[in-house]
Coordinates of C-alpha atoms and ligand atoms in Angstrom, one line a residue:
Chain A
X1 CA -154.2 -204.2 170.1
X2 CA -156.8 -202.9 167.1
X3 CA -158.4 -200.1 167.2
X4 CA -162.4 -200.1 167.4
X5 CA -164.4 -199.8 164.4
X6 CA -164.8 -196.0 163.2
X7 CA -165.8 -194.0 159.6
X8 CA -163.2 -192.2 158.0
X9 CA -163.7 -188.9 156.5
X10 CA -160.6 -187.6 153.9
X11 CA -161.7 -183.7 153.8
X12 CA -159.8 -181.6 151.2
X13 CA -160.7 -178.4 152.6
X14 CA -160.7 -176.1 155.6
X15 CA -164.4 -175.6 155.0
X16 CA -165.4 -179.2 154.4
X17 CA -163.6 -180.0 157.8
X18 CA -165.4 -178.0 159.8
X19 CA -168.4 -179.1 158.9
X20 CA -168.0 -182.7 159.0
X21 CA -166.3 -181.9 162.4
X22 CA -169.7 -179.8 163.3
X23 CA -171.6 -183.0 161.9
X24 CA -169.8 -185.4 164.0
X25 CA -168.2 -184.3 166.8
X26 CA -171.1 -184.7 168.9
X27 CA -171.3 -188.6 168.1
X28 CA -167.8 -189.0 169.1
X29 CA -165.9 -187.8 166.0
X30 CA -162.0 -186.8 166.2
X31 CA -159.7 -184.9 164.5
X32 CA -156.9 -187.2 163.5
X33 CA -153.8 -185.2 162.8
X34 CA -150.4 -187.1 162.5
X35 CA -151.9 -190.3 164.8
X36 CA -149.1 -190.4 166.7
X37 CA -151.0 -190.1 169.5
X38 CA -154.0 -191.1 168.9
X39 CA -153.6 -194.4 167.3
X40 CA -152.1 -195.6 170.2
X41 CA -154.5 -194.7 172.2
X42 CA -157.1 -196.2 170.0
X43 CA -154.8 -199.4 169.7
X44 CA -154.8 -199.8 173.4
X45 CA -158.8 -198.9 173.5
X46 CA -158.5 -196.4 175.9
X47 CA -160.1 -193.7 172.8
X48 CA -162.6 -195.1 170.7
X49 CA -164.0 -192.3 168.2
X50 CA -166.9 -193.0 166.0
X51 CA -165.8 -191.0 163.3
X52 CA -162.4 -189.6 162.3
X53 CA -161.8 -186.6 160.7
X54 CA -158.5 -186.9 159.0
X55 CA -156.9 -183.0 158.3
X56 CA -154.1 -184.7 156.3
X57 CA -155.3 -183.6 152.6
X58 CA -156.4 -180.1 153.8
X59 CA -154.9 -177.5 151.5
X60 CA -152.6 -174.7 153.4
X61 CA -152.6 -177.1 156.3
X62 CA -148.7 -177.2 156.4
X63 CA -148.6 -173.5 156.5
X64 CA -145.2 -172.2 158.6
X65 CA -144.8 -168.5 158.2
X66 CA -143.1 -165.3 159.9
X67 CA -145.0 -162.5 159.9
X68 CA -146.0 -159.3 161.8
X69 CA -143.5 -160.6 164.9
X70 CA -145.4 -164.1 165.0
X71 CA -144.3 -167.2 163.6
X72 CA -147.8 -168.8 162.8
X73 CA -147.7 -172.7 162.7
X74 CA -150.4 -174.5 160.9
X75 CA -151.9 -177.7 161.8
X76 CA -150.0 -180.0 159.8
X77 CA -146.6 -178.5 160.5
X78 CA -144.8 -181.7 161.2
X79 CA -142.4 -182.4 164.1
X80 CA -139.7 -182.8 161.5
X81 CA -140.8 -179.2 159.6
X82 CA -138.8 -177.6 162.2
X83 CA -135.4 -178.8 162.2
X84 CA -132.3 -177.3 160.7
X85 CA -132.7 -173.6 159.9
X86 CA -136.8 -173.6 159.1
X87 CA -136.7 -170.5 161.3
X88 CA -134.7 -168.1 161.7
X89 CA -133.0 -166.3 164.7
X90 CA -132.9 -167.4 168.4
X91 CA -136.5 -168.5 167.9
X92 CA -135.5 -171.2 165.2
X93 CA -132.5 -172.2 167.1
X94 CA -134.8 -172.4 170.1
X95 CA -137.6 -175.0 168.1
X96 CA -134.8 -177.2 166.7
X97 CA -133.3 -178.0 170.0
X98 CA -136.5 -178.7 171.6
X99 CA -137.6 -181.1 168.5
X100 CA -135.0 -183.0 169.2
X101 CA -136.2 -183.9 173.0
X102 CA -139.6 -185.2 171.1
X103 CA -139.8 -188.8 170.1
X104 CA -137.7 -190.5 167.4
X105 CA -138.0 -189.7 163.6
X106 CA -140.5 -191.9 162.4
X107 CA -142.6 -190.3 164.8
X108 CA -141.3 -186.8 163.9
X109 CA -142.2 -187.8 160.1
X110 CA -145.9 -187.4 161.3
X111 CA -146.6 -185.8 164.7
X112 CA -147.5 -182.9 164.3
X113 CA -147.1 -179.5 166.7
X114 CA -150.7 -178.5 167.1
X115 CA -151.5 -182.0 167.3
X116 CA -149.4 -182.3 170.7
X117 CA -150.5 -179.2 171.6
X118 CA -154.5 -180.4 171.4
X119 CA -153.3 -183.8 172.8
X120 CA -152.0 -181.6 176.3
X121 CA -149.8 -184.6 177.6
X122 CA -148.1 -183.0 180.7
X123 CA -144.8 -183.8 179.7
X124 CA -145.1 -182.6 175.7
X125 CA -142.3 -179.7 175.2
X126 CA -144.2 -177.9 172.4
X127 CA -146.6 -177.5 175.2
X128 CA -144.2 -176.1 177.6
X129 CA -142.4 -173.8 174.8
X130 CA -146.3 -172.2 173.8
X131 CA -146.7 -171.5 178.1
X132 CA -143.5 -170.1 178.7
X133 CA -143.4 -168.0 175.5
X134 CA -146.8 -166.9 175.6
X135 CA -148.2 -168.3 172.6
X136 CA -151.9 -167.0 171.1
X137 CA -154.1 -170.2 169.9
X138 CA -156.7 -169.9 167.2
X139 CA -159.3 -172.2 167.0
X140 CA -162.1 -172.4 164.3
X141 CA -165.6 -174.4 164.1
X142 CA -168.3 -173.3 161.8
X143 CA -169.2 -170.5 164.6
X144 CA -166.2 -168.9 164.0
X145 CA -162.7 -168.1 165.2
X146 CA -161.6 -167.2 168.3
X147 CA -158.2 -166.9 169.6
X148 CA -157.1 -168.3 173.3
X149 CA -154.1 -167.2 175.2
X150 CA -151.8 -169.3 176.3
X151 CA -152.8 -168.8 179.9
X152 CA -156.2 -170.0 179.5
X153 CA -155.7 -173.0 176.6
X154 CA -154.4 -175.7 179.1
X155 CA -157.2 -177.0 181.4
X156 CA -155.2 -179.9 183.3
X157 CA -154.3 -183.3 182.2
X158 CA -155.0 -183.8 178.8
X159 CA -157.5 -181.6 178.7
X160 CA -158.0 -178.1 176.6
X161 CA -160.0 -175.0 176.3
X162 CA -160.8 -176.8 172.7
X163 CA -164.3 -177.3 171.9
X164 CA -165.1 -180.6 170.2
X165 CA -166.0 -179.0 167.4
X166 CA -163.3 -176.8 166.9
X167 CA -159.9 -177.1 165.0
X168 CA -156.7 -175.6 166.1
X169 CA -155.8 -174.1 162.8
X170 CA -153.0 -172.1 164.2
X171 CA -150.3 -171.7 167.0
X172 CA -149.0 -168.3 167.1
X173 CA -145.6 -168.2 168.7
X174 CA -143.7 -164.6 169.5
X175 CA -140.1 -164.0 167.5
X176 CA -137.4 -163.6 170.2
X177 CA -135.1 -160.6 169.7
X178 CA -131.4 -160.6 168.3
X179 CA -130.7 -160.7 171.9
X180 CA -132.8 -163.4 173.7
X181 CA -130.5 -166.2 174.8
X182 CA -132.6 -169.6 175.3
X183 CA -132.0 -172.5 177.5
X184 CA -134.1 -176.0 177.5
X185 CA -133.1 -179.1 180.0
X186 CA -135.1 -182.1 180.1
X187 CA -134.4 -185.2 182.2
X188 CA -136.1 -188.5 181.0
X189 CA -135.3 -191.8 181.3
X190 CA -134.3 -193.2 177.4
X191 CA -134.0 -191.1 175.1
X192 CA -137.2 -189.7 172.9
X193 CA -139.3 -190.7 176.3
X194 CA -141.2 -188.7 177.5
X195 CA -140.0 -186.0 180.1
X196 CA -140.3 -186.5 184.1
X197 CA -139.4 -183.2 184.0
X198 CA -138.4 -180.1 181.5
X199 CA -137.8 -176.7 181.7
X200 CA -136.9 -173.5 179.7
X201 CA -135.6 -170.1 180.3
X202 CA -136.0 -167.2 178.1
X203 CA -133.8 -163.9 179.1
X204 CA -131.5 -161.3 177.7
X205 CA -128.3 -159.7 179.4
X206 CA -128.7 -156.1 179.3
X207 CA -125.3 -154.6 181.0
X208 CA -124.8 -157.8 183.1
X209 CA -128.2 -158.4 184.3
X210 CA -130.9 -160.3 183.9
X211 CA -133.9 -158.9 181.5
X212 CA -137.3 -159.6 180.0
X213 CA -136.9 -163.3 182.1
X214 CA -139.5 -166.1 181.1
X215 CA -139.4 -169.6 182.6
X216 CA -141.7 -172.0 182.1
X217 CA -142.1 -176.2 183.8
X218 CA -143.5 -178.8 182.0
X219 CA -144.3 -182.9 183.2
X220 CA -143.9 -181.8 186.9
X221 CA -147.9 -180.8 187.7
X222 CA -150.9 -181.5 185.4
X223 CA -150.0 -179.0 183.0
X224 CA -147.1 -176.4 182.1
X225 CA -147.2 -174.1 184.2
X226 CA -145.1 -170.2 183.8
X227 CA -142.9 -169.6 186.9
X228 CA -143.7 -165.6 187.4
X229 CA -142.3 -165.7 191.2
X230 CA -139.4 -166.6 189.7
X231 CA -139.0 -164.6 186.8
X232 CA -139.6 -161.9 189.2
X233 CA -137.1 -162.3 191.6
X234 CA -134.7 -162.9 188.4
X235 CA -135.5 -159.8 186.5
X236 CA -132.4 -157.1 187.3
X237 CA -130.2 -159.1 189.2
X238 CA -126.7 -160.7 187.6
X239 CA -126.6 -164.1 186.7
X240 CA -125.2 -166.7 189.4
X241 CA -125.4 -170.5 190.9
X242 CA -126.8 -168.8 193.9
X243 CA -129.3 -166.8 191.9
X244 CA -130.9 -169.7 190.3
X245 CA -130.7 -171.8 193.5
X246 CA -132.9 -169.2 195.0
X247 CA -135.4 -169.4 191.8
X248 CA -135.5 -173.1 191.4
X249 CA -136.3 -172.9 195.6
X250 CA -138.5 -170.4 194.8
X251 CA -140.2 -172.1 192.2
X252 CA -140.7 -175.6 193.7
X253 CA -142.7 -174.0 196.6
X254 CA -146.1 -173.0 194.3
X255 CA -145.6 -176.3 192.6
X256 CA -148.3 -179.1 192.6
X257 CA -146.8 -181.9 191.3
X258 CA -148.5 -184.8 189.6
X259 CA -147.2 -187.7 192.3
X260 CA -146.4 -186.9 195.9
X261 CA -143.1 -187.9 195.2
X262 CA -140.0 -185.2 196.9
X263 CA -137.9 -187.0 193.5
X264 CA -140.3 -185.1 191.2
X265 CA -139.8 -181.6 193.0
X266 CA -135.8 -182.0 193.1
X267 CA -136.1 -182.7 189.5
X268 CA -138.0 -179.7 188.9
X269 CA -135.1 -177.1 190.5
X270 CA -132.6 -179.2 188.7
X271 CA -133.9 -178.6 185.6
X272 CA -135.1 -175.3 186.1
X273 CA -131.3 -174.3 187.3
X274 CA -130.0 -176.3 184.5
X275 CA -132.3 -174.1 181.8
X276 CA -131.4 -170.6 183.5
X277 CA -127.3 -171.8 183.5
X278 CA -127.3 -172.4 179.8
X279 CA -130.0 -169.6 179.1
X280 CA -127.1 -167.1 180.7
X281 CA -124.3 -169.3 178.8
X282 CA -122.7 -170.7 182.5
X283 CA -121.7 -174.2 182.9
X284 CA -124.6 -176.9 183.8
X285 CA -124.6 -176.7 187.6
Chain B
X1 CA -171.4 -198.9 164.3
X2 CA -171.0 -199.7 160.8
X3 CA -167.9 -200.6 159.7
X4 CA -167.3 -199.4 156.2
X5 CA -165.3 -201.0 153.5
X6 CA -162.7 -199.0 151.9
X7 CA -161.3 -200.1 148.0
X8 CA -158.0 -198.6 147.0
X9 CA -155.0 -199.5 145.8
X10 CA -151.6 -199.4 147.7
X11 CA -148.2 -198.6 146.0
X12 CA -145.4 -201.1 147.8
X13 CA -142.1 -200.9 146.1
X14 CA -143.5 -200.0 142.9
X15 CA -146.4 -202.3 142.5
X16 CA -149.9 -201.8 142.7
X17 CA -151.9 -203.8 145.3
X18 CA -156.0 -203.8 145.3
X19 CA -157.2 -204.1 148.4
X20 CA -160.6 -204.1 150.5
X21 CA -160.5 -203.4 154.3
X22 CA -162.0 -201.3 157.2
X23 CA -161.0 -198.1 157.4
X24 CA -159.2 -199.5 161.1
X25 CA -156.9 -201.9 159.2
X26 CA -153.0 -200.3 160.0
X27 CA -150.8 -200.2 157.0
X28 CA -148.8 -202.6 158.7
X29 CA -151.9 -205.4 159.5
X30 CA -152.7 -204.3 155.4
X31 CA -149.2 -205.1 154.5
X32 CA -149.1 -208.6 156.2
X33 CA -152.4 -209.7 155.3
X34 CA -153.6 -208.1 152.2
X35 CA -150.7 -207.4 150.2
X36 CA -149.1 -210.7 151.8
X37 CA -146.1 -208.9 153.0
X38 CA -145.0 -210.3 155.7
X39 CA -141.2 -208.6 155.8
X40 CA -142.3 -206.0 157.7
X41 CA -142.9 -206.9 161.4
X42 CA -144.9 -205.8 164.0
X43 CA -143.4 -206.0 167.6
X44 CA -145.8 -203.0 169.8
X45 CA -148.8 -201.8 167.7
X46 CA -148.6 -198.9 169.5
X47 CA -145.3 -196.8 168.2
X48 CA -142.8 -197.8 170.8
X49 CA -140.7 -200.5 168.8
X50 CA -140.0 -199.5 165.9
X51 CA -140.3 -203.1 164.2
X52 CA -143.4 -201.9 162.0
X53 CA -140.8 -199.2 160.5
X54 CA -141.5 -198.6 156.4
X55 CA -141.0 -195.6 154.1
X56 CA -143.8 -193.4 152.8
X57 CA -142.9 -191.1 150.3
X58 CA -138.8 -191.4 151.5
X59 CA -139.8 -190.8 154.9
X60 CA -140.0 -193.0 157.5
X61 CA -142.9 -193.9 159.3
X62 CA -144.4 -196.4 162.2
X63 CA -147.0 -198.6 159.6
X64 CA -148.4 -199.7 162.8
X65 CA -149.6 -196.0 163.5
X66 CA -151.3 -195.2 160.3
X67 CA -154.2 -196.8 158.8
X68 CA -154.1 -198.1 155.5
X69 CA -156.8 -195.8 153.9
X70 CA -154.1 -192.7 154.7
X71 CA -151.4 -194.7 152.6
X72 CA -154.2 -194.3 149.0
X73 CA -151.8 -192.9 147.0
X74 CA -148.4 -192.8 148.2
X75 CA -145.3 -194.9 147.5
X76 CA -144.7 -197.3 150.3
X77 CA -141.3 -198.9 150.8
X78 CA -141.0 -202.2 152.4
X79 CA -137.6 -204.8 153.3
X80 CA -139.0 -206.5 150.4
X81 CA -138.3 -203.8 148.3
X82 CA -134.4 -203.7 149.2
X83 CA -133.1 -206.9 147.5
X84 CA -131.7 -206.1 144.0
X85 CA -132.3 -208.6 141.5
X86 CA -132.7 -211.7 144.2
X87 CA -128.9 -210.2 145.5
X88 CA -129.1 -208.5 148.8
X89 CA -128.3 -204.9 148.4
X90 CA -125.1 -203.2 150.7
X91 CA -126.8 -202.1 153.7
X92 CA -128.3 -206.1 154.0
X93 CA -124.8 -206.9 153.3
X94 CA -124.1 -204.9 155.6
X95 CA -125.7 -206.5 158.3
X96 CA -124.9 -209.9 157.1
X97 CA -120.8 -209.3 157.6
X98 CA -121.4 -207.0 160.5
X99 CA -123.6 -209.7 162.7
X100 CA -126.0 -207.1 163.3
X101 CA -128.8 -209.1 163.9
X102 CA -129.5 -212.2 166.2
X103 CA -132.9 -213.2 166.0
X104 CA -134.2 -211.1 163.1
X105 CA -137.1 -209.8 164.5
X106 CA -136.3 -206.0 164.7
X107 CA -134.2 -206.2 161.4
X108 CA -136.7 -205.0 158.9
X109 CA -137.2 -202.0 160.7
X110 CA -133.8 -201.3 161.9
X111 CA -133.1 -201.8 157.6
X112 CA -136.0 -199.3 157.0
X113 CA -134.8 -196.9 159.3
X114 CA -131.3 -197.3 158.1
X115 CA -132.1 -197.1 154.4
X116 CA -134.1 -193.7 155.3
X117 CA -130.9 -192.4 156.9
X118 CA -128.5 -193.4 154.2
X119 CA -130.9 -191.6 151.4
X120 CA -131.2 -188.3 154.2
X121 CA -128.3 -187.8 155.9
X122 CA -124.7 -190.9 154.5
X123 CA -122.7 -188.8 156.4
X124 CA -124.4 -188.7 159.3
X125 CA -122.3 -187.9 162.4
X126 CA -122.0 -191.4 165.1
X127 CA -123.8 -189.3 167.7
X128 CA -126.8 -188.6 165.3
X129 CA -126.8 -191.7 164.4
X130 CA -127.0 -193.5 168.3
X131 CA -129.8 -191.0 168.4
X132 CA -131.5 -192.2 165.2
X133 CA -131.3 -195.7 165.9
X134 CA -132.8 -194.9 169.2
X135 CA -136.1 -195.1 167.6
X136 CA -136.2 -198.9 167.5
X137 CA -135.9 -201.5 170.1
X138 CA -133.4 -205.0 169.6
X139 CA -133.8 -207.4 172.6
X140 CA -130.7 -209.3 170.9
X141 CA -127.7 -207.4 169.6
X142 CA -127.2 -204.3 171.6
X143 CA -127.5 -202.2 168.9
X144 CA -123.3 -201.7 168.7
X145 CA -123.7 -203.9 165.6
X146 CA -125.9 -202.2 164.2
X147 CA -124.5 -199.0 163.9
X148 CA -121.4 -200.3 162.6
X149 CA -123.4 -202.1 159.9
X150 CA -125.2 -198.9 158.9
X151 CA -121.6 -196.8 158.9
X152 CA -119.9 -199.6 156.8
X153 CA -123.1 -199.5 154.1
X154 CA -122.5 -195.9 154.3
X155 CA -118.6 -196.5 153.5
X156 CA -119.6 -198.7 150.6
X157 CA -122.2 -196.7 149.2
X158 CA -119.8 -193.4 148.9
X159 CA -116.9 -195.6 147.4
X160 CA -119.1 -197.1 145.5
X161 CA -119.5 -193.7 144.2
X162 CA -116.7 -192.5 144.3
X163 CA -115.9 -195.4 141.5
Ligands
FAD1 C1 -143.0 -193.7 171.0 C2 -143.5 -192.3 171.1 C3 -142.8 -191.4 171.8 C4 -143.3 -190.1 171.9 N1 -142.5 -189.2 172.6 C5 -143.0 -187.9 172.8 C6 -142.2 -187.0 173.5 O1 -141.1 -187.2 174.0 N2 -142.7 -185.7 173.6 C7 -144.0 -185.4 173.0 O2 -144.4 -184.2 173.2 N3 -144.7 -186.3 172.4 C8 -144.2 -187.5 172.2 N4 -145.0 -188.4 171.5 C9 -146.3 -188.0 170.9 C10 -146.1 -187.2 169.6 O3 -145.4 -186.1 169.7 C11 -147.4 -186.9 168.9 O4 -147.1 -186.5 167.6 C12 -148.2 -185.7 169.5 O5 -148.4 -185.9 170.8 C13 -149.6 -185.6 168.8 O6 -149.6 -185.1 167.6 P1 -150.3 -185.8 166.4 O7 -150.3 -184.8 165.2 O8 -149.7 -187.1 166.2 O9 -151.8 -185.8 166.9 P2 -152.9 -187.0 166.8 O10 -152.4 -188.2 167.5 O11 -153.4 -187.1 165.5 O12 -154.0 -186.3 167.8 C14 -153.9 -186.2 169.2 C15 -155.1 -185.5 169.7 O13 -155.2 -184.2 169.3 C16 -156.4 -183.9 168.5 N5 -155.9 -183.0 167.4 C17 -154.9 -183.2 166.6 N6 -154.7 -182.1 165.8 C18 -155.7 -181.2 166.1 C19 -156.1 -179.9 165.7 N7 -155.3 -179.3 164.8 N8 -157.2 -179.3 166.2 C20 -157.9 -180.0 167.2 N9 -157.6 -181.2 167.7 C21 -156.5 -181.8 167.2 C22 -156.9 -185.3 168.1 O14 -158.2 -185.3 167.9 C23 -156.4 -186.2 169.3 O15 -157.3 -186.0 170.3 C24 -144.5 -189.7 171.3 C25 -145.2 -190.6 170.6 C26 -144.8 -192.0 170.4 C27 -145.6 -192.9 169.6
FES2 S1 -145.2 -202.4 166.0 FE1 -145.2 -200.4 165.3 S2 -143.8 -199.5 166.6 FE2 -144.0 -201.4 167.5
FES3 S1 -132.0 -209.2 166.5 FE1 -133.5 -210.0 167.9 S2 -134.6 -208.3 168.4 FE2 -133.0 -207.5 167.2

């Protein structure tokens, strides 16, 4: 359980990063961010970088900022950064109650968001919350930035549109309106686990129906995946059991889960009903 | 693959320790065997048991998921650092008089994690703190103990104050 021999590399800049990352990632060097996953991984041997870059003492790293409609989330904004009123509005709300579905708080201390993001676990819920909310990555190596869309930045199983050399300097996440009502369920087995299944609805009630509906599935298939069948068979109808019975059953018909096990799929319209039931303030079906 | 020494000096409760290792040493293997520290336990080495639990800065951490080179500079808190004058401070007292340990294994970290939470959050609520203590694993006392150790430090500590 100890992690192969590797150089470390303490960069205090944005600038000096990128170009020991340039330098390095091609023999094997990592970015580390908060560790949290990958020291395990390294500790178990199953990742065995060469070099690490650790981003820890990079200045503006821990940048967390509103602005223009975005809320723009810097690479070392910590797990913990986003509890208890850090943002504001339904947006802020929706962050805290998701961080608490993520690990314990030691972990929390030093994970960091764009580190799970890069890390694309299956079951991570910032990964699900970027899919379902449409969130704009920006990613920077010495050949400059470019920004991904949410769409295209998950590739499968752990795996990401990131280049080895590049650095996710920034998630970019939408502000909800005054009037988006949000609901996340996850089922896993101890709490802080991972999930075997998650899910969360974004909608508003505009005169009694359904509007603007998002709904995203995360830990079920190799990545998150958007549910757009059934956010389009939700859009204009009224909230009800049998409304969300029909989009879970809708959803789990395009779905291609991870195991072949039918547990997994009922899972999936559980939680999805269960999001869309508190998202539209009903009782958890 | 050369493997690099690394000089530095760690800050555990308060005192400076030189040390030379790899840049792969954990804090919590650096703790144990360079600093001699051997309070602080080390169950998983891979974040799941919480037994590695110290403080950096006030906050806690897993030692076993950092490496010692990412601690240059920072104040580390160990259980060795608890003790007041050779007297065991309220929360150990705590846990004494409350029986909430068997073995002993997981109690540094559970005391780490519990001395974090006092400092944060004394009055936190019992279902924050089920979820807090979540964090670490005790194959002995089924954690009910436990709890009620960390509410009655809590208890102390704000009378204590109040005084
Ligand atoms: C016991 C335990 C329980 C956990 N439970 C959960 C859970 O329930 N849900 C969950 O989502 N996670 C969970 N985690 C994982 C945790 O959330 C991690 O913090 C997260 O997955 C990775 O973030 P990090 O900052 O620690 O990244 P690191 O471990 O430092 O890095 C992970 C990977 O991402 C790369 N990377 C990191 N930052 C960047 C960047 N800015 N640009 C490019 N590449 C980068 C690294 O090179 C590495 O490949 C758990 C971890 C533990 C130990
Ligand atoms: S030894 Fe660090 S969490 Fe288990
Ligand atoms: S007292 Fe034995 S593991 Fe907790």
């Amino acid at each position: 359980m100890k992690p192969a021999p590797f150089r470390y590399h303490a960069p205090r800049t944005e600038a000096e990063a990128l170009s020991l990352l340039a330098a390095l990632a091609p023999e094997e060097g990592r970015v580390i961010a908060g560790g949290q996953s990958l020291v395990p991984a390294m500790a178990l041997r199953i990742a065995r970088p060469s070099h690490l870059v650790d981003i820890n003492n990079v200045a503006g790293f821990d940048r967390l900022a509103v602005e223009d409609g975005w809320l723009r989330v810097g690479p070392l904004v910590r797990h913990a950064a986003l509890g208890e009123g850090a943002v504001p509005g339904p947006l802020g709300r929706l962050l805290e109650a998701v961080r608490g579905h993520i690990a314990h708080l030691p972990i929390r201390t030093r994970g960091t968001v764009c580190g799970s993001l890069a890390n694309a676990d299956p079951a991570s819920e910032w990964c699900l919350l970027a899919t379902t909310l449409g969130a704009r990555f920006h990613a920077r190596s010495l050949r400059g930035e470019r920004v991904i869309e949410a769409d295209a930045f998950f590739g499968g199983f752990m795996t990401t549109a990131l280049a080895p050399d590049e650095i996710l300097v920034e998630l970019r996440l939408p502000v909800l309106s005054d009037a988006a009502r949000t609901g996340f369920h996850e089922f896993s087995r101890r709490a802080g686990d991972f999930a075997q299944a998650a899910a969360l609805a974004v909608l508003e009630l505009r005169e009694g129906v359904i509007a603007a509906p998002r709904l995203g599935l995360g830990a079920v298939e190799d990545r998150p995946r958007r549910l757009r069948e059934a956010e389009a068979l939700l859009a204009g109808r009224a909230p009800s059991e049998a409304l969300f019975h029909e989009a879970a059953a809708t959803a789990r018909t395009g779905l291609v889960p991870m195991d072949e096990d039918p547990y997994r799929l009922d899972l999936a319209e559980t939680v999805i009903r269960r999001a869309l039931s508190a998202a539209a303030g009903m009782p958890a079906p | 693959m050369s493997d690099a020494m690394h000089d530095f000096t760690l800050t555990v409760n308060g005192q400076a320790y030189a040390i030379r290792v790899e840049a792969r040493r954990t804090l919590a293997d650096a703790l144990r065997e360079d600093c001699g520290l051997t309070g602080t336990h080390l169950g998983c080495e891979h974040g799941v048991c919480g037994a590695c639990t110290v403080l950096m800065d006030g906050q806690p951490v897993r030692a076993c998921l950092l490496f010692a080179v990412q601690a240059e500079g920072r104040a580390i808190r160990t259980v060795e650092g608890l003790a007041e004058g050779g007297a065991l401070n309220p929360l150990q007292r705590a846990f004494a008089e409350n029986h909430a340990l068997q073995c002993g294994y997981c109690t540094p970290g559970f005391l780490m994690l519990g001395t974090a939470i006092l400092e944060t959050d004394p009055s936190i609520s019992d279902e924050a703190l089920v979820e807090a203590l979540s964090s670490n694993l005790c194959r002995c006392t089924g954690y009910a103990n436990i709890a009620r150790a960390i509410r009655a430090a809590a208890d102390a500590m704000s009378t204590e104050g109040a005084t």
